Coordinates of C-alpha atoms and ligand atoms in Angstrom, one line a residue:
X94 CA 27.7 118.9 66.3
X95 CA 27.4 115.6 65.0
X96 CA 29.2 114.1 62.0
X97 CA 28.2 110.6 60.2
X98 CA 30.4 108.3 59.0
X99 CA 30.1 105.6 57.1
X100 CA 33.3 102.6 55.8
X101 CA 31.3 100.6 53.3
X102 CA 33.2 97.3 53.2
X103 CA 33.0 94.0 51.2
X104 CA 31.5 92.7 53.9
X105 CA 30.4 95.1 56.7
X106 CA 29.3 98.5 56.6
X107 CA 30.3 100.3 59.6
X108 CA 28.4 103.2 60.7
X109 CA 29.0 105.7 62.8
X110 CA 28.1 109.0 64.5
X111 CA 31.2 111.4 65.9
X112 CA 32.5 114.8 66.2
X113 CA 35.0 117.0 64.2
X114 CA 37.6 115.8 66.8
X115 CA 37.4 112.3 65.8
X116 CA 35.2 110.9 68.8
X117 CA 32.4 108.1 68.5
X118 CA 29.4 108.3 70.1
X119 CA 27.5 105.4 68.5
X120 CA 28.1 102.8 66.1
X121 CA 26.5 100.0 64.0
X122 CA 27.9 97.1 61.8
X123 CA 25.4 96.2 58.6
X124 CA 26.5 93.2 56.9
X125 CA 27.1 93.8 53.1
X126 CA 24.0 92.3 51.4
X127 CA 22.4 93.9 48.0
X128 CA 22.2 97.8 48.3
X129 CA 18.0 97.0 48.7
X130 CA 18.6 95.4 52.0
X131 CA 21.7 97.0 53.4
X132 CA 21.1 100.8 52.4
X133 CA 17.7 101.1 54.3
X134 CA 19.4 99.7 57.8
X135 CA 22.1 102.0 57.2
X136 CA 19.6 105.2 56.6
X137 CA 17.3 103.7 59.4
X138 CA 21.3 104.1 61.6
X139 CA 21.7 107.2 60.9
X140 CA 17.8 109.0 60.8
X141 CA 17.8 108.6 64.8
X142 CA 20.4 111.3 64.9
X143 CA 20.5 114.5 63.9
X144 CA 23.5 114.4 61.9
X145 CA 24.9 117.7 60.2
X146 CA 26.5 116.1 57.1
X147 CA 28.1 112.5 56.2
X148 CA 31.3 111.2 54.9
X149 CA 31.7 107.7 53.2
X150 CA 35.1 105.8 52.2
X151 CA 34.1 102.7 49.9
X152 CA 35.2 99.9 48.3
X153 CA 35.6 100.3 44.7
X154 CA 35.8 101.3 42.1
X155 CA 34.0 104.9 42.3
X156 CA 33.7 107.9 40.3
X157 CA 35.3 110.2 42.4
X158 CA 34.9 113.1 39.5
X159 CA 32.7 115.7 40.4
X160 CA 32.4 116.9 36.9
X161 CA 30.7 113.7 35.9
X162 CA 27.5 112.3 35.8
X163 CA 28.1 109.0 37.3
X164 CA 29.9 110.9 40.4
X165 CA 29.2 109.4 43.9
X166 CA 28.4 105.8 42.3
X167 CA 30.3 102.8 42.9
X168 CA 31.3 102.0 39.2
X169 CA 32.8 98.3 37.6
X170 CA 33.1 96.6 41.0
X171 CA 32.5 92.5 40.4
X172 CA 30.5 93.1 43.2
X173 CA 27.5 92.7 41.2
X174 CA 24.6 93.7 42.8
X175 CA 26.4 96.9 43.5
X176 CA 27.6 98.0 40.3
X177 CA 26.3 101.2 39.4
X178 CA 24.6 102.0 42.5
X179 CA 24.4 105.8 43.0
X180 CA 25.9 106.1 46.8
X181 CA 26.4 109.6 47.1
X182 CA 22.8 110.8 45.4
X183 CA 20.9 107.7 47.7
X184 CA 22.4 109.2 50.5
X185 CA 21.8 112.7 50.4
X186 CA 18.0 112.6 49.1
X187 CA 17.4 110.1 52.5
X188 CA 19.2 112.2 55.3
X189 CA 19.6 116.0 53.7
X190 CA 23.0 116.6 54.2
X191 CA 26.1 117.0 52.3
X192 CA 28.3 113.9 51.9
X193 CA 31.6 113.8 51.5
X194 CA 32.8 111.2 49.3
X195 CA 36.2 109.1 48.7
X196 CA 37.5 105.2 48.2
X197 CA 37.8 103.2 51.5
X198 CA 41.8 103.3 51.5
X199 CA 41.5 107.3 51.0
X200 CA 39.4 107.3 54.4
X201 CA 41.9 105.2 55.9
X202 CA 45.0 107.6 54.7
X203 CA 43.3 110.3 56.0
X204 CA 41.9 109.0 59.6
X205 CA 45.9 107.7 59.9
X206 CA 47.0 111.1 58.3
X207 CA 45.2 113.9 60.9
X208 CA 44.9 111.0 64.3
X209 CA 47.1 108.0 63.4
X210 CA 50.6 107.3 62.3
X211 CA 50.9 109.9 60.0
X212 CA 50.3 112.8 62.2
X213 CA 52.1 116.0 61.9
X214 CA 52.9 115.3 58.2
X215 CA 51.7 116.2 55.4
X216 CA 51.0 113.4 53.2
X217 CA 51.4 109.4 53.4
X218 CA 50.5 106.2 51.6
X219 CA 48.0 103.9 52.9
X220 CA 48.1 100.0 51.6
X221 CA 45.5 97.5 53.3
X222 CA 46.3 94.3 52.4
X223 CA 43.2 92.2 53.0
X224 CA 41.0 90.9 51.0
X225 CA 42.1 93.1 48.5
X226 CA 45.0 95.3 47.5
X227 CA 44.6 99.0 47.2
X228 CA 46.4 102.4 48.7
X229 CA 45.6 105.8 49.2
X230 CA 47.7 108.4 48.8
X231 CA 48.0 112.1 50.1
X232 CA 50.8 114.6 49.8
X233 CA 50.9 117.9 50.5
X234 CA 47.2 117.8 52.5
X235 CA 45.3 116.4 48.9
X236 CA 44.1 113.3 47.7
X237 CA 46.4 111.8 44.9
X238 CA 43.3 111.7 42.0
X239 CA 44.1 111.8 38.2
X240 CA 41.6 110.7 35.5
X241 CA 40.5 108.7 39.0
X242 CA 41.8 107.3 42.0
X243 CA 45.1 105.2 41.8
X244 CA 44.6 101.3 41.8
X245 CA 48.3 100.5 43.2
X246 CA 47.2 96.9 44.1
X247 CA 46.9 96.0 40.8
X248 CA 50.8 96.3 40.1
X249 CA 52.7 93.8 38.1
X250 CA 56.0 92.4 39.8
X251 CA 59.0 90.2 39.0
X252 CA 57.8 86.7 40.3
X253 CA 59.8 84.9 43.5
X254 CA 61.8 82.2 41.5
X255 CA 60.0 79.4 44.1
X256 CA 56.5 81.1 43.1
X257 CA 54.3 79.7 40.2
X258 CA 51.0 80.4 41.7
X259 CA 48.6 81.3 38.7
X260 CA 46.8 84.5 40.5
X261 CA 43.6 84.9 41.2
X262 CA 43.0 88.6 39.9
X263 CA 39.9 87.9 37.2
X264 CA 41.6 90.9 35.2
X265 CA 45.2 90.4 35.5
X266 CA 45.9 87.3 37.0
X267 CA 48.7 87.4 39.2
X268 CA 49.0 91.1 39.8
X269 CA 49.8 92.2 43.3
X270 CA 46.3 91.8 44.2
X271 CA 45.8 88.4 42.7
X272 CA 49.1 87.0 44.3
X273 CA 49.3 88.7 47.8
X274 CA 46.0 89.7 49.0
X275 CA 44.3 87.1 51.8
X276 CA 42.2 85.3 49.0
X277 CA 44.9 84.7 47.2
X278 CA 47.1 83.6 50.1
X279 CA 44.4 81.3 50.9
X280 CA 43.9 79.9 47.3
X281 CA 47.6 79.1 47.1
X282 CA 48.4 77.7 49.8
X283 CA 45.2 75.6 50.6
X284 CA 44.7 77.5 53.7
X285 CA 43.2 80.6 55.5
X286 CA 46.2 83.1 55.5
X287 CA 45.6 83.6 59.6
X288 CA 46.7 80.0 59.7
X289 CA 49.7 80.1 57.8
X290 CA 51.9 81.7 60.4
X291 CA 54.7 78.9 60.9
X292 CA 55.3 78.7 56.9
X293 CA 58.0 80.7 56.4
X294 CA 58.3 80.1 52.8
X295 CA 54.6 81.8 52.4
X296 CA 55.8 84.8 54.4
X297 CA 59.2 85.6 52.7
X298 CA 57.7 85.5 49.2
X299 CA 54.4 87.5 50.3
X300 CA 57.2 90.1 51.9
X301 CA 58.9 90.0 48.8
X302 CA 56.0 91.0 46.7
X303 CA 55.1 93.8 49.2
X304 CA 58.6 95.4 49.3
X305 CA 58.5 95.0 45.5
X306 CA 55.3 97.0 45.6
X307 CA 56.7 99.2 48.5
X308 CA 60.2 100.2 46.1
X309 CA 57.7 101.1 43.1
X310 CA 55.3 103.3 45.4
X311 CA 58.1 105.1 46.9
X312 CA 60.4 105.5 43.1
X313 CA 56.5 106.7 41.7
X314 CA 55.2 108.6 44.3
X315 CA 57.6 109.1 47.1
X316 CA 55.5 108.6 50.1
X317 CA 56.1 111.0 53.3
X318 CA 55.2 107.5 55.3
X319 CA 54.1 104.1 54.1
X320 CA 51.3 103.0 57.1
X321 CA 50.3 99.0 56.1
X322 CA 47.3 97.9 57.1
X323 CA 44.2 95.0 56.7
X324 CA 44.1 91.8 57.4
X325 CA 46.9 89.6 56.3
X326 CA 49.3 92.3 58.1
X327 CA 48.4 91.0 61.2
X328 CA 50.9 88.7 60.5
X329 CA 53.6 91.4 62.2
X330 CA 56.6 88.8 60.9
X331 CA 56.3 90.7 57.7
X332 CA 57.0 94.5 59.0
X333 CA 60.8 94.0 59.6
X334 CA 60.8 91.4 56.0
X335 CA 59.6 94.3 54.5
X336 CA 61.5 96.6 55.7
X337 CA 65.0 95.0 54.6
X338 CA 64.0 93.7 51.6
X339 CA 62.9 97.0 50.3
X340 CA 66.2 98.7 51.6
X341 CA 68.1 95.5 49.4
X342 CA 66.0 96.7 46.4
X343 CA 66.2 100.3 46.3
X344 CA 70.2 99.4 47.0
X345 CA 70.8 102.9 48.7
X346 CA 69.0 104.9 44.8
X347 CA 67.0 106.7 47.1
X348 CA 69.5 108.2 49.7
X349 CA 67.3 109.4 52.2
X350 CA 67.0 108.5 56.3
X351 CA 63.4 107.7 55.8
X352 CA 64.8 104.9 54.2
X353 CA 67.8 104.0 55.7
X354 CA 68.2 104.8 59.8
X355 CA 64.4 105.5 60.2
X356 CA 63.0 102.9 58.2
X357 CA 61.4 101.7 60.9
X358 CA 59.7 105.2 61.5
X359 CA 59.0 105.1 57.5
X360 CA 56.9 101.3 56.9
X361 CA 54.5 101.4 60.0
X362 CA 51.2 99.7 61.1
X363 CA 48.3 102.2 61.4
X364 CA 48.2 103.6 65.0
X365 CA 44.2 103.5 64.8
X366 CA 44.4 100.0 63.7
X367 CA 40.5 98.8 62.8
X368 CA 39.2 102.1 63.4
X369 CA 41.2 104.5 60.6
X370 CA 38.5 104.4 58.3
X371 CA 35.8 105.3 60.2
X372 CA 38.1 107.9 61.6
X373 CA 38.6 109.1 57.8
X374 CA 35.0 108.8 57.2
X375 CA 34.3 111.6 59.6
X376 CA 36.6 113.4 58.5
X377 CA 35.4 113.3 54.9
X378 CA 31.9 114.8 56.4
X379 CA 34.0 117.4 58.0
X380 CA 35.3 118.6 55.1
X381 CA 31.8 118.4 53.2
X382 CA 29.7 120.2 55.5
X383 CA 33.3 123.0 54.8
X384 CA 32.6 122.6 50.9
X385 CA 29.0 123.3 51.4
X386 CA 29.4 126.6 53.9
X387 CA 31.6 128.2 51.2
X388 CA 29.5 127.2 48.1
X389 CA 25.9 127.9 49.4
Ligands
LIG243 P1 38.6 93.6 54.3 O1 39.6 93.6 53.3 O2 37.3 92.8 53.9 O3 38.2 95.0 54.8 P2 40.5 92.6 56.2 O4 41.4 93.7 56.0 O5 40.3 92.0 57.6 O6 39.1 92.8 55.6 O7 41.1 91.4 55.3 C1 40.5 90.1 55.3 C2 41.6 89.1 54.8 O8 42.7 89.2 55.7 C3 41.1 87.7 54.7 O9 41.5 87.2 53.4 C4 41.9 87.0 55.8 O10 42.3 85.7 55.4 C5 43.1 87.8 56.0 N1 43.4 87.8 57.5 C6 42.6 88.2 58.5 N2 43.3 88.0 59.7 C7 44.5 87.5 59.4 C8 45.7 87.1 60.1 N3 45.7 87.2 61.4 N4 46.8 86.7 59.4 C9 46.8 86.7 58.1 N5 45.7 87.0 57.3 C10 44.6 87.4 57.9
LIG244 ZN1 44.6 92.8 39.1

């Protein structure tokens, strides 16, 4: 049986064909273009296999509300071009399948969640910091989803007293996103954040933000895990920053091993690194070709 899956990026679609196990058989990269150029490559993918359904995590913000009339489209993203495109409907009237829909960070908790770092429990935060901010969160086996999905990148936080960095968030400024995400980094500090490495000053205030982040994530939601991911957290000087400085901020509230003699077990790099949401993706198809047994 094959699955499809699909992580629609900022700047790369990945594509890809697998199993319910998790394993890939083939796979394509489309660069992010308009929808009119990308979409066809990516149906063009996908039509040489007989697929039984499709799952796709993507950047945001979607309508994840099945009840609405805008569900399955990518809504407000600044993205332009793609703003109101209709993902989930495009998809299903080219390849005839179900498709299982969800925001990129989703796919990645859940590819990290059943085959990563988060296996054999229940539920566990995702964060990617990359060229965004964002998180995913699933306890007890669901998707965290309210009104709609949780934007936890756009936190506010106390600023480092050596920080006066304006932000680069076009809606909040210096949120989380607009101070710690790899643009931001790089807009800062007048460098590419993969070049920064022997500043330590960048790295103790970009720990500082994430541990603040980290301390309000775990007091909001209380994570089973916290798995960090995306680009800038290849810098792996900032796991054990994190780490500490979010022990120094909770101060021992949260009395709990996860947070004190495991904390190392607790704030972990994803175990699939580059390949959790694709893994997720697949698994979203899973679960709609499911949906679609019982409701048909
Ligand atoms: P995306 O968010 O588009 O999916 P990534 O997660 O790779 O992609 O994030 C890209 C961002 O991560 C860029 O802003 C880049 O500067 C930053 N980045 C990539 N590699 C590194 C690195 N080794 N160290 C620090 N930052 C990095
Ligand atoms: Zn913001």
């Amino acid at each position: 049986m094959y699955l499809g899956g699909i992580e629609a990026g900022g700047t790369k679609f990945v594509c890809a064909i697998g199993d319910e196990n998790g394993k890939i058989y083939a796979r394509e990269r489309v660069a992010t273009e308009e929808p009119k150029v990308t979409i066809p490559k990516v149906i063009a993918f996908f039509r040489q296999f007989d697929i039984e359904s499709l799952g796709i995590g993507s950047f945001g913000p979607v309508d994840l509300n099945k009840e609405s009339p805008t569900y399955g489209h990518i809504t407000s993203t600044p993205k332009l071009a793609w703003a109101n495109f209709p993902f989930v409907k495009t998809m299903e009237e080219a390849l005839n399948v179900p498709v299982g829909f969800s925001t990129d960070v989703n796919g990645a908790a859940l590819g990290e969640l059943h085959q990563g770092a988060g296996k054999g429990l229940d539920g566990c935060l995702y964060i990617t910091v990359g060229t965004g901010i964002g998180a995913g969160l699933i306890a007890g086996h669901r998707l965290l989803q309210g009104m709609s999905h949780p934007e936890m990148g756009h936190v506010l936080l106390r600023r480092h007293p050596e920080d006066h960095f304006d932000g680069i968030c076009p809606y909040h400024h210096d949120c989380l996103e607009g101070i710690a995400s790899g643009p931001a980094l790089e807009a800062h500090w007048g460098k590419p954040a993969s070049e920064l490495a022997d500043q330590p000053l960048v790295w103790e205030i970009e720990a500082e933000y994430l541990a603040q982040a980290l301390m309000q994530y775990v007091l909001i939601v209380s994570p089973k895990r916290i798995i960090m991911g995306g680009g800038v957290m290849k810098q792996e000087q900032l796991f054990p920053m994190i780490r500490t400085r979010l022990q120094e901020l909770l101060a021992g509230y949260v009395d709990l091993p996860e947070l004190k003699s495991r904390i190392n077990e607790y704030v972990v790099p994803p175990a699939l690194g580059d390949n959790a949401g694709i893994t997720g993706a697949l698994i979203l198809a899973k679960q709609a070709l499911k949906e679609n047994r019982v409701s048909n």
